[in-house]
mmCIF file of C-alpha atoms in Angstrom:
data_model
loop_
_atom_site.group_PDB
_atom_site.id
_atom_site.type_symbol
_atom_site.label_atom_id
_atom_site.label_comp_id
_atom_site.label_asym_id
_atom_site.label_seq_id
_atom_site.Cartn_x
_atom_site.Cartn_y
_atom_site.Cartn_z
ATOM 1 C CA UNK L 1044 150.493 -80.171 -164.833
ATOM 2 C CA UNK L 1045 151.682 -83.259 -166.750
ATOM 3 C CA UNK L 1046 149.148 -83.155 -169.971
ATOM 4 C CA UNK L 1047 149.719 -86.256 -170.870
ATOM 5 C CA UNK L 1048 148.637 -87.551 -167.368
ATOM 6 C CA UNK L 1049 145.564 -85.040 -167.566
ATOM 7 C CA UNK L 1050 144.625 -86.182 -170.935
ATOM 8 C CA UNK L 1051 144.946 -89.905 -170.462
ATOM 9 C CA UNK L 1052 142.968 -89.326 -166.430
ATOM 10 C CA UNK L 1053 140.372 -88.098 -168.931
ATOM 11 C CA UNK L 1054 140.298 -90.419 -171.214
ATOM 12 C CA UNK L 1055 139.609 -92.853 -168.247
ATOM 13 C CA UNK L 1056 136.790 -90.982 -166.768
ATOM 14 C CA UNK L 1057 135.182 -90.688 -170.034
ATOM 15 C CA UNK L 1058 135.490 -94.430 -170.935
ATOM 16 C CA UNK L 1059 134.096 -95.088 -167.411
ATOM 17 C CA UNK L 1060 131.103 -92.636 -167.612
ATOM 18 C CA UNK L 1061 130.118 -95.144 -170.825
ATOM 19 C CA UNK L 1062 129.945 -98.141 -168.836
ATOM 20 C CA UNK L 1063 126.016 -98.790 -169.710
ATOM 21 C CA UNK L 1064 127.274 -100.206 -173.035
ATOM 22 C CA UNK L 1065 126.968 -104.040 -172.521
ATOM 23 C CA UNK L 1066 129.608 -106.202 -171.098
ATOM 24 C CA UNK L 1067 129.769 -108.204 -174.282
ATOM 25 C CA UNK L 1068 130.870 -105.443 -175.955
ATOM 26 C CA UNK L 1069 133.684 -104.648 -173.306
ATOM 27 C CA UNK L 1070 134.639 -108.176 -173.591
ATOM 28 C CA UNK L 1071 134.941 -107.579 -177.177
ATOM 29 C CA UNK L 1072 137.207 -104.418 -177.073
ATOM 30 C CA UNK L 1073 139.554 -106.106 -174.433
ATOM 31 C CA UNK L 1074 139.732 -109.327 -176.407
ATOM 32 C CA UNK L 1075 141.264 -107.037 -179.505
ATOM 33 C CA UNK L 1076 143.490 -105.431 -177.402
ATOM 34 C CA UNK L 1077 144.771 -108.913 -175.742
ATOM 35 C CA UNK L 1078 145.321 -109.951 -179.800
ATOM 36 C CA UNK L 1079 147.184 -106.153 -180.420
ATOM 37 C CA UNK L 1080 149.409 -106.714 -177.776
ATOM 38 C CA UNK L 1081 150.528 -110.413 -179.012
ATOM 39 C CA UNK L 1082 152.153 -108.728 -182.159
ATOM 40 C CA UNK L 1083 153.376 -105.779 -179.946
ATOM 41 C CA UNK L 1084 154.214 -106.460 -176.445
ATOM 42 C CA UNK L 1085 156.340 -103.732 -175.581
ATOM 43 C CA UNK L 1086 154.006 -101.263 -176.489
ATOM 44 C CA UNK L 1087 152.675 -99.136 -173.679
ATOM 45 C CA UNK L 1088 149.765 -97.738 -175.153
ATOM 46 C CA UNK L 1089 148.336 -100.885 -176.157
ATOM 47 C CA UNK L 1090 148.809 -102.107 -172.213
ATOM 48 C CA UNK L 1091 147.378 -98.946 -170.927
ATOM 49 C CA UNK L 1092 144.417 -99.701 -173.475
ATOM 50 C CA UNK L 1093 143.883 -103.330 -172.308
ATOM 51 C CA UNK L 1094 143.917 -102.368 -168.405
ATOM 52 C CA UNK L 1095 141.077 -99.558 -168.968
ATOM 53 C CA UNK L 1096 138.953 -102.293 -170.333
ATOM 54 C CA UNK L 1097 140.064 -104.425 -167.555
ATOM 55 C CA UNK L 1098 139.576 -101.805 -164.746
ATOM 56 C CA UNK L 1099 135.888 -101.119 -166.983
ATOM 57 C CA UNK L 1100 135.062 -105.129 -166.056
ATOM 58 C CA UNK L 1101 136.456 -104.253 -162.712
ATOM 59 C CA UNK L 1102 139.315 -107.046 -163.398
ATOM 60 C CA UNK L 1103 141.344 -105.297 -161.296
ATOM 61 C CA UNK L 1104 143.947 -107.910 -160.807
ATOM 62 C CA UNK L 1105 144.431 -107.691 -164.361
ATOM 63 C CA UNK L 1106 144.612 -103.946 -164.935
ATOM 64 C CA UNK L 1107 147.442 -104.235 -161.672
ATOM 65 C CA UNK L 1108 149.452 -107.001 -163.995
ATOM 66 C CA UNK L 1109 149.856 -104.390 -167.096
ATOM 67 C CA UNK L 1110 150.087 -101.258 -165.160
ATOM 68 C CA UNK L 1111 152.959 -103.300 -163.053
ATOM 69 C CA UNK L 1112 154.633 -104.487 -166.524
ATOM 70 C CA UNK L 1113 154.466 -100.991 -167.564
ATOM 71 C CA UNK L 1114 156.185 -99.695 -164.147
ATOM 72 C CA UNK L 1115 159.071 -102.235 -164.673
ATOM 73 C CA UNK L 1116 160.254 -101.025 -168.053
ATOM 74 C CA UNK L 1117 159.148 -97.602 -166.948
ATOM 75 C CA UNK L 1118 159.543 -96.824 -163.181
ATOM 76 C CA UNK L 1119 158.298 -92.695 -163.836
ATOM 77 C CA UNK L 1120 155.478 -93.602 -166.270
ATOM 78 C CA UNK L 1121 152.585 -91.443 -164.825
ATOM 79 C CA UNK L 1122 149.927 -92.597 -166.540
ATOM 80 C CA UNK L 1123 150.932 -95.947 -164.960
ATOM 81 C CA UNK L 1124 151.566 -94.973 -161.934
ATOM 82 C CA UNK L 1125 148.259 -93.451 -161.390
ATOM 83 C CA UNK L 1126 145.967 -95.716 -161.998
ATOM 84 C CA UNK L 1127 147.880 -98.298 -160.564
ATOM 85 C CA UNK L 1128 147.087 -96.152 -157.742
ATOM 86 C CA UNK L 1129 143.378 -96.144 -158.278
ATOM 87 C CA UNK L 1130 143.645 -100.031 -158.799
ATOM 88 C CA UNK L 1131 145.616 -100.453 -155.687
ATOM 89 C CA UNK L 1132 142.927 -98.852 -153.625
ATOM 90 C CA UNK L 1133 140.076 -101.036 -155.163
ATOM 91 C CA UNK L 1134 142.227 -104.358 -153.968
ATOM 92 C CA UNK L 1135 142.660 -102.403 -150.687
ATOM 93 C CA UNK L 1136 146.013 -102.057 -151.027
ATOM 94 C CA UNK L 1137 146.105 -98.685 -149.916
ATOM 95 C CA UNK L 1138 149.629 -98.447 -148.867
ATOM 96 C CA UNK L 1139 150.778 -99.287 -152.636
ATOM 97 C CA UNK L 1140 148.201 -96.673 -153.793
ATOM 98 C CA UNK L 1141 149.891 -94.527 -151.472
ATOM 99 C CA UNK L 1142 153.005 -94.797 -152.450
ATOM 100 C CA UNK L 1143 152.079 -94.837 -156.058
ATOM 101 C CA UNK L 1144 150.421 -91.524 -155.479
ATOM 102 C CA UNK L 1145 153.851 -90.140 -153.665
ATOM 103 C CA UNK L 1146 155.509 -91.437 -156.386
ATOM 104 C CA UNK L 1147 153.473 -89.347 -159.191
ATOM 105 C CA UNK L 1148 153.726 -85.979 -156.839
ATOM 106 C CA UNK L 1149 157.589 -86.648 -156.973
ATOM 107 C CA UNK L 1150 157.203 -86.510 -160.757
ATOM 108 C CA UNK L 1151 154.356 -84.070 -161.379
ATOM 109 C CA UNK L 1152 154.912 -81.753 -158.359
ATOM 110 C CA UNK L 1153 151.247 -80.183 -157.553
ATOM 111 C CA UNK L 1154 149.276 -82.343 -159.824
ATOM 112 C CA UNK L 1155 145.370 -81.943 -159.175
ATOM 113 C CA UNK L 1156 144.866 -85.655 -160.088
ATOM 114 C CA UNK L 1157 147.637 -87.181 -157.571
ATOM 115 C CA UNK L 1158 147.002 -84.772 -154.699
ATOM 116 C CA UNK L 1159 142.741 -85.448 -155.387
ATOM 117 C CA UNK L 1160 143.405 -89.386 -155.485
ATOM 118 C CA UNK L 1161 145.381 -89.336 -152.579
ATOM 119 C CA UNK L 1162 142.790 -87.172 -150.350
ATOM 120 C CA UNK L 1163 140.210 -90.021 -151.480
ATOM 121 C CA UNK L 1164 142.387 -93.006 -150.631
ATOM 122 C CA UNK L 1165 143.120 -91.718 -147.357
ATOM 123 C CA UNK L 1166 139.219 -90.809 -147.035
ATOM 124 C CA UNK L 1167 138.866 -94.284 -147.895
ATOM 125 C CA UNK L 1168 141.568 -95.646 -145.638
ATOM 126 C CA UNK L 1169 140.294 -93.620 -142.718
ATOM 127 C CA UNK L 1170 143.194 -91.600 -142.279
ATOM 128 C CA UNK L 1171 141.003 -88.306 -142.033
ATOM 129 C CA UNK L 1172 142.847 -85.958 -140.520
ATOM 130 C CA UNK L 1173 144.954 -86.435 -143.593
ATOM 131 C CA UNK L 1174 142.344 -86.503 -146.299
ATOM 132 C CA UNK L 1175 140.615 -82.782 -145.030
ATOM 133 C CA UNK L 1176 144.523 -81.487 -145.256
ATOM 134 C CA UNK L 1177 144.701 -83.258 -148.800
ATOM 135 C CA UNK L 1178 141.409 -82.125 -150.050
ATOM 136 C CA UNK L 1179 141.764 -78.278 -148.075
ATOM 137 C CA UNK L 1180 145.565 -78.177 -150.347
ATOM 138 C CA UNK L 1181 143.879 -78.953 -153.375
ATOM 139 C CA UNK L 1182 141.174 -76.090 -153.249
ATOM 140 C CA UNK L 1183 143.684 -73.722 -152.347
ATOM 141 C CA UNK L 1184 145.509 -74.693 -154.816
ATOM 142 C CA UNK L 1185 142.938 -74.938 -157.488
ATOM 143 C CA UNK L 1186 140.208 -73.058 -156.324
ATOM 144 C CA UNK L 1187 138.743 -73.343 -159.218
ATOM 145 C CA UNK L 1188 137.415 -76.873 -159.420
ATOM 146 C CA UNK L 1189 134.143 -77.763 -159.049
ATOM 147 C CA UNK L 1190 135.214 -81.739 -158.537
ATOM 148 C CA UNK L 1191 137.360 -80.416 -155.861
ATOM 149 C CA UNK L 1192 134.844 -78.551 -153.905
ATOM 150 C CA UNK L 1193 132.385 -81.828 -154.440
ATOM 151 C CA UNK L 1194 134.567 -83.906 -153.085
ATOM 152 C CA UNK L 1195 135.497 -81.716 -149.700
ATOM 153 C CA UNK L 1196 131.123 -82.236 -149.518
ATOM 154 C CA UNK L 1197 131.215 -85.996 -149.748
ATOM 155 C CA UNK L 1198 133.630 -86.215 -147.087
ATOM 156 C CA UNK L 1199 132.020 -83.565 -145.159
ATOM 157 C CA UNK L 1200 128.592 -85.295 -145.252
ATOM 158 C CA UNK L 1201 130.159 -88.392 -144.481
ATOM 159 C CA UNK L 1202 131.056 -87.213 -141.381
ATOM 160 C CA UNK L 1203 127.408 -85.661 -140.837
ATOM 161 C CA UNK L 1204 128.920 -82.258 -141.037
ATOM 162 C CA UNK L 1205 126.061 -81.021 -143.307
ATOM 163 C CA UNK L 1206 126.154 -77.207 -142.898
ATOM 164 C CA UNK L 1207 129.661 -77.338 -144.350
ATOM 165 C CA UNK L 1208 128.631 -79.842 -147.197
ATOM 166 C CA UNK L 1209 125.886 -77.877 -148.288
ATOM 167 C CA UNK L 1210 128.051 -74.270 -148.244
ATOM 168 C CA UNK L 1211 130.496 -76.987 -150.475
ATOM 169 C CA UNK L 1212 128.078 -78.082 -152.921
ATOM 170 C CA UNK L 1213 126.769 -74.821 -153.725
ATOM 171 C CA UNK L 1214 130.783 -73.634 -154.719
ATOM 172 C CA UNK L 1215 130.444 -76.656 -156.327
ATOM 173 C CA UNK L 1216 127.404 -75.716 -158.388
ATOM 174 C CA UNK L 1217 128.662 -71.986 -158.978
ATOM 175 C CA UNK L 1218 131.336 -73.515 -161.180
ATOM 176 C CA UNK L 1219 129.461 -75.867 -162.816
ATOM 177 C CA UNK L 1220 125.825 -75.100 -162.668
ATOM 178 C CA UNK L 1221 124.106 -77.425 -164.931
ATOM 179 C CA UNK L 1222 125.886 -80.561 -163.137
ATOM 180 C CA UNK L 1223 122.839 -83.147 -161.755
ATOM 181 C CA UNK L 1224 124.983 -84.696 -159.218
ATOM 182 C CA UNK L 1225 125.841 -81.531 -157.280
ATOM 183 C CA UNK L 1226 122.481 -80.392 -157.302
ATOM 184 C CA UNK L 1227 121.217 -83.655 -155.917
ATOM 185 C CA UNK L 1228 123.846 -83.977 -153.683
ATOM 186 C CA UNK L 1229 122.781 -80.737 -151.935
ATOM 187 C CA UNK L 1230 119.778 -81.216 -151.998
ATOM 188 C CA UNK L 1231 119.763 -84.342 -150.246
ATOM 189 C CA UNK L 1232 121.940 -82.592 -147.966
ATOM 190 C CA UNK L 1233 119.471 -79.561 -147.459
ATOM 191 C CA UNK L 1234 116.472 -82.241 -146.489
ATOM 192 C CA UNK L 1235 118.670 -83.614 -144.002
ATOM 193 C CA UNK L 1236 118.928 -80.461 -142.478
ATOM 194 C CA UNK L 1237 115.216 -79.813 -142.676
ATOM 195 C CA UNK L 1238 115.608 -77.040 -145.537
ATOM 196 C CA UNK L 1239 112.413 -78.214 -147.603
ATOM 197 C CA UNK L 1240 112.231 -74.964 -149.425
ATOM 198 C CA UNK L 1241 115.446 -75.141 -150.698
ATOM 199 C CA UNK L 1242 115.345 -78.480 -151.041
ATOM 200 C CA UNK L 1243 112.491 -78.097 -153.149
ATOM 201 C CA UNK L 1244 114.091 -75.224 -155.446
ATOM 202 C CA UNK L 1245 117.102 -77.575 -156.067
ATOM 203 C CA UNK L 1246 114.585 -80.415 -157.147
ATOM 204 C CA UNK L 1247 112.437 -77.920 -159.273
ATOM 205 C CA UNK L 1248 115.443 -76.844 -161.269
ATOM 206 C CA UNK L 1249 116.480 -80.455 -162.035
ATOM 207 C CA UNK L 1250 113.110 -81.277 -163.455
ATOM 208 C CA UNK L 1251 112.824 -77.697 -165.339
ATOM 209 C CA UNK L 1252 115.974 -76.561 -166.453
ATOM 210 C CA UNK L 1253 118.372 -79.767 -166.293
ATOM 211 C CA UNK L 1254 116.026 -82.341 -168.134
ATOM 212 C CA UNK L 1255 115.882 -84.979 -164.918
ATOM 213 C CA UNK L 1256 112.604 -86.695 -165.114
ATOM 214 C CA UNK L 1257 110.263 -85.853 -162.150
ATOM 215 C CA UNK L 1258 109.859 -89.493 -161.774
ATOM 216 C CA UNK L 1259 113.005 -90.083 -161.016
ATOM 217 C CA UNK L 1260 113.083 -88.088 -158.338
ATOM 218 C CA UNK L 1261 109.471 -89.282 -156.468
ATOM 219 C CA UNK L 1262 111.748 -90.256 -153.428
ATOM 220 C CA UNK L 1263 113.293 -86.823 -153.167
ATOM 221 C CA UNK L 1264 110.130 -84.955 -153.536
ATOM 222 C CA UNK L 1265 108.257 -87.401 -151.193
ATOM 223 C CA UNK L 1266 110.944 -86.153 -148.219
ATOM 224 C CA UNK L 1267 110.176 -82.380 -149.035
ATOM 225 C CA UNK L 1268 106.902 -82.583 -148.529
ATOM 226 C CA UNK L 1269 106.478 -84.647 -145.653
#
């Protein structure tokens, strides 16, 4: 796996996972890299600065402009290439994000990230018989992701089949058990299916041993005990 791909794909999801901070502030941080890059234009890691900040402010025409100056210098730059891909699918492009992400597998054969965002687009794009194949790959391939297994449960619940979401969230959950989302995520899934007891123990745990607020979760706990 290309770890310069991995690192910067983290990077991103880090920097988006902060998005509460206010959009002053992002303003701010993509006005200093605009100034950075008038002193050094040909520098890539200033462009792939100032399109995070623009994908963050959901500019995504903007973030395409830099990732696309990037490409042009640097046709096999995989950073570039995928989140070009992720912007590409945002403007509904999805046959440039698909051919950005075919691009990326040429170059990093078998990477999680490429073979993950391309199950999603084509989720996205409808193509479903492709995204199951896409998403089935990846967990064979790397059976040990937790996203991976998550996102086989989205699709499945998307498609209302919820026996197989919940049997996904709960591989989910055995490789990262203190994650909210999964544990949410099933057990939305398990009052769907009328499972109130389990529903119930999923709910219980996020109050007691994950810190949610019981508040927060009124809604959830309403449905159980109906």
């Amino acid at each position: 796996m290309n770890r310069t791909l991995l690192a910067l794909a983290l990077c991103c999801i880090q920097v988006i996972t902060g998005y509460a901070q206010k959009t002053n502030a992002l303003r701010d941080s993509l006005r200093k890299a605009t100034e950075a890059l008038a002193y050094h234009p040909d520098s890539t890691e200033l462009r792939l600065k100032k399109a995070s900040w623009n994908m963050l402010l959901q500019e995504w025409e903007y973030a395409k402009e830099e990732y696309d100056r990037i490409l042009s210098r640097d046709a096999d730059n995989p950073a570039a290439l995928y989140f070009r891909a992720y912007v590409n699918g945002k403007l509904s492009r999805y046959n440039f994000a698909r051919l950005d992400y075919q691009h990326l597998l040429c170059i990093v054969p078998g990477s999680f990230e490429a073979q993950l965002g391309l199950a999603l687009l084509n989720e996205t794009d409808r193509h479903f018989t492709e995204a199951f194949d896409g998403i089935n790959r990846v967990i064979s391939q790397f059976p040990d992701s937790a996203v991976a297994y998550a996102a086989r449960a989205n699709m499945e619940r998307e498609r209302n089949m919820l026996e197989l979401a919940a049997f996904d969230y709960t591989e989910a959950i055995k490789r990262e058990p203190h994650n909210r989302d999964y544990r949410l995520s099933r057990a939305d899934v398990r009052l769907m299916l009328k499972k109130k007891e389990e529903a119930l123990e999923d709910l219980e745990y996020l109050v007691s041993s994950l810190g949610v607020a019981r508040a927060s979760l009124k809604e959830f706990f309403e449905r159980a005990r109906k």
